[in-house]
PDB file of C-alpha atoms in Angstrom:
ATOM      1  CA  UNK A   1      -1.331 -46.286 -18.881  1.00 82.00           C
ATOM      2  CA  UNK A   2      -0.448 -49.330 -20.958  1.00 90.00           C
ATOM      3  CA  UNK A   3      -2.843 -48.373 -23.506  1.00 92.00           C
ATOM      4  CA  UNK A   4      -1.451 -44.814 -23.635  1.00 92.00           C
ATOM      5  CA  UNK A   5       2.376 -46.625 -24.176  1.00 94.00           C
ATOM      6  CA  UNK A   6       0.662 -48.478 -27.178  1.00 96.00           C
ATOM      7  CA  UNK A   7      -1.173 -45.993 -28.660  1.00 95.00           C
ATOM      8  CA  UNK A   8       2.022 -44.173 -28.367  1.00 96.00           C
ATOM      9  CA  UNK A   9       4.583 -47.114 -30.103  1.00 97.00           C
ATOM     10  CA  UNK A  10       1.511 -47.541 -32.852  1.00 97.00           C
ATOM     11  CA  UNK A  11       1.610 -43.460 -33.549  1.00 97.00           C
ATOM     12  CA  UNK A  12       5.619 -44.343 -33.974  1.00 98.00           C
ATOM     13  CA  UNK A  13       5.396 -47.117 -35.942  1.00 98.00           C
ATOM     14  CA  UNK A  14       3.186 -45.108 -38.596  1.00 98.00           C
ATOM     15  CA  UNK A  15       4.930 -42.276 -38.291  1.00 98.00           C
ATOM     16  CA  UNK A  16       8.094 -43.963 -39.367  1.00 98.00           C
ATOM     17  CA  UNK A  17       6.510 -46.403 -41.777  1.00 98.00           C
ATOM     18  CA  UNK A  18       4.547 -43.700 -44.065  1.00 98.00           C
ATOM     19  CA  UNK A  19       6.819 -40.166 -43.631  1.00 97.00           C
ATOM     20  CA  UNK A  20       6.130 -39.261 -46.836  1.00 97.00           C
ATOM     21  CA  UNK A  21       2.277 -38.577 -45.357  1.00 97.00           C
ATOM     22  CA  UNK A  22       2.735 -37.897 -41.799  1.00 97.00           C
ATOM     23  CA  UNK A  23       3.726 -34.166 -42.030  1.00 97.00           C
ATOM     24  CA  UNK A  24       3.489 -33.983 -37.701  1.00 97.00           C
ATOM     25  CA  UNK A  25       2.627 -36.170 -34.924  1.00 97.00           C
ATOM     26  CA  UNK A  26       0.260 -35.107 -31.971  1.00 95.00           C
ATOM     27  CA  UNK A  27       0.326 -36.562 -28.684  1.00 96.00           C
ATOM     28  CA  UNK A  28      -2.088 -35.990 -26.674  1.00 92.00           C
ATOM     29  CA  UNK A  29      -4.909 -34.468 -26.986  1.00 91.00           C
ATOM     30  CA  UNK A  30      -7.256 -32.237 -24.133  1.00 91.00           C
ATOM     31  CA  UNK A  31      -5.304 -34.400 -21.627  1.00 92.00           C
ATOM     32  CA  UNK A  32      -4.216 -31.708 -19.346  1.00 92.00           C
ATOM     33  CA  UNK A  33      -7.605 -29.642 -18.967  1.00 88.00           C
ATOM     34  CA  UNK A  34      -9.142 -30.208 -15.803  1.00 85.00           C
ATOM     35  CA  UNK A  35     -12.365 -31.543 -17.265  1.00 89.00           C
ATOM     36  CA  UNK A  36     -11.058 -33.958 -19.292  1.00 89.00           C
ATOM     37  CA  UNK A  37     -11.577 -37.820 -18.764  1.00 90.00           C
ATOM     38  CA  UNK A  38      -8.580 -38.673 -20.445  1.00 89.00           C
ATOM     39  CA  UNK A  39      -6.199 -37.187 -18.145  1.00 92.00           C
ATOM     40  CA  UNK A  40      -2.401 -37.455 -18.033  1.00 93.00           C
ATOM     41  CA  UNK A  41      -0.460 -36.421 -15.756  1.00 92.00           C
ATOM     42  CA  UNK A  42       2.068 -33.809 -17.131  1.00 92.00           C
ATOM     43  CA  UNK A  43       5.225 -35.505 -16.800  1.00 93.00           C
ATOM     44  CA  UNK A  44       3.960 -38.472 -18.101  1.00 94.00           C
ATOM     45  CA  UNK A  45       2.930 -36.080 -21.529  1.00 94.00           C
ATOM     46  CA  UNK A  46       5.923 -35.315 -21.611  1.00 93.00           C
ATOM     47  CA  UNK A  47       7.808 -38.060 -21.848  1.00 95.00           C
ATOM     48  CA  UNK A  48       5.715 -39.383 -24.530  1.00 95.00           C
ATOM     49  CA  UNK A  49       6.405 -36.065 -26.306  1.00 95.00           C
ATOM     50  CA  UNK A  50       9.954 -36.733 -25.686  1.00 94.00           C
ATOM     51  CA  UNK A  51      10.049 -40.198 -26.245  1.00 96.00           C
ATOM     52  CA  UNK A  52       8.096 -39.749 -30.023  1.00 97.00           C
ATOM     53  CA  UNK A  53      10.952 -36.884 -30.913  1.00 96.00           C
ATOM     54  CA  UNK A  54      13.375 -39.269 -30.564  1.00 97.00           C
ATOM     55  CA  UNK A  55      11.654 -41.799 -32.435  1.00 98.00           C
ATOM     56  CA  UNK A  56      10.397 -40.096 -35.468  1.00 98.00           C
ATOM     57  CA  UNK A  57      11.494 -37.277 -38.225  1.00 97.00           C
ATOM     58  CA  UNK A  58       8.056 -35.691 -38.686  1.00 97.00           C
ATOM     59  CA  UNK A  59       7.574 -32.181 -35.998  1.00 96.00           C
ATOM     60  CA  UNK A  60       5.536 -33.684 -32.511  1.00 95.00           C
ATOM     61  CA  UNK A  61       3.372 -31.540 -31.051  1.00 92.00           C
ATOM     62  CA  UNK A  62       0.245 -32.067 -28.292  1.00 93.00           C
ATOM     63  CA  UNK A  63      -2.892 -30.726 -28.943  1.00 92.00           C
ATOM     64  CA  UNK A  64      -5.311 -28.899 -25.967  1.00 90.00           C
ATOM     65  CA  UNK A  65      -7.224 -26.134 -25.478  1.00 86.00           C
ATOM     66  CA  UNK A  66      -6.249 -22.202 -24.951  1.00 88.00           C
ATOM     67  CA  UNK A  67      -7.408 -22.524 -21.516  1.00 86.00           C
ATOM     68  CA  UNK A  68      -4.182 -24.655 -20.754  1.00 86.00           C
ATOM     69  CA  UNK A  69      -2.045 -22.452 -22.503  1.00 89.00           C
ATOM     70  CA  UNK A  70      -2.811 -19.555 -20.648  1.00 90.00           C
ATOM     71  CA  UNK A  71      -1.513 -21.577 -17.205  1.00 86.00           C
ATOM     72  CA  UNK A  72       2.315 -21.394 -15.720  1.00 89.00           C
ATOM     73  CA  UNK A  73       2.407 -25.144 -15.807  1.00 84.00           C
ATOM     74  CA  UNK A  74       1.831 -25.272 -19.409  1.00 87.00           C
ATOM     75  CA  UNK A  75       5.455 -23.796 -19.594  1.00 88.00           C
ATOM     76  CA  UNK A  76       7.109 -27.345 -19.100  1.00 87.00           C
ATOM     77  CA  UNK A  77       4.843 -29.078 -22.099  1.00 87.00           C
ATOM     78  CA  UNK A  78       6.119 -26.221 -24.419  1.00 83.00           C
ATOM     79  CA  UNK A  79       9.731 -26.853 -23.523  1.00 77.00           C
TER      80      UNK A  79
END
């Protein structure tokens, strides 16, 4: 997890020092699929989701794949 809050504060840092490149940030990526072996548990996704909006101008998103999408749970990353 320690790497995931550094990886996160880097993505910030960049974000905020270059915005006139960095047109969106993603966080995350194929970390809620069940066949991933980067896992994270949703709640912790989304407070780095929330914790990047607040930090940054540029849109955040998360990236996975359409099988996610198409679960209820997915619900409470999109919001």
């Amino acid at each position: 997890r320690r790497t995931n809050e550094l990886e996160v504060q880097t993505g910030i840092r960049l974000a905020n020092a270059f915005p006139d490149i960095v047109a969106a940030v993603a966080v995350g990526n194929e970390t809620q699929v069940s066949w991933t072996a980067h896992r994270v548990e949703t709640p912790t996704l989304i407070a780095y989701i929330r914790a990047v909006r607040e930090s940054v101008a540029a849109p955040v998103t998360t990236a996975d794949d359409f099988g996610f999408w198409t679960l209820p749970e997915s619900g409470a990353v999109a919001d």
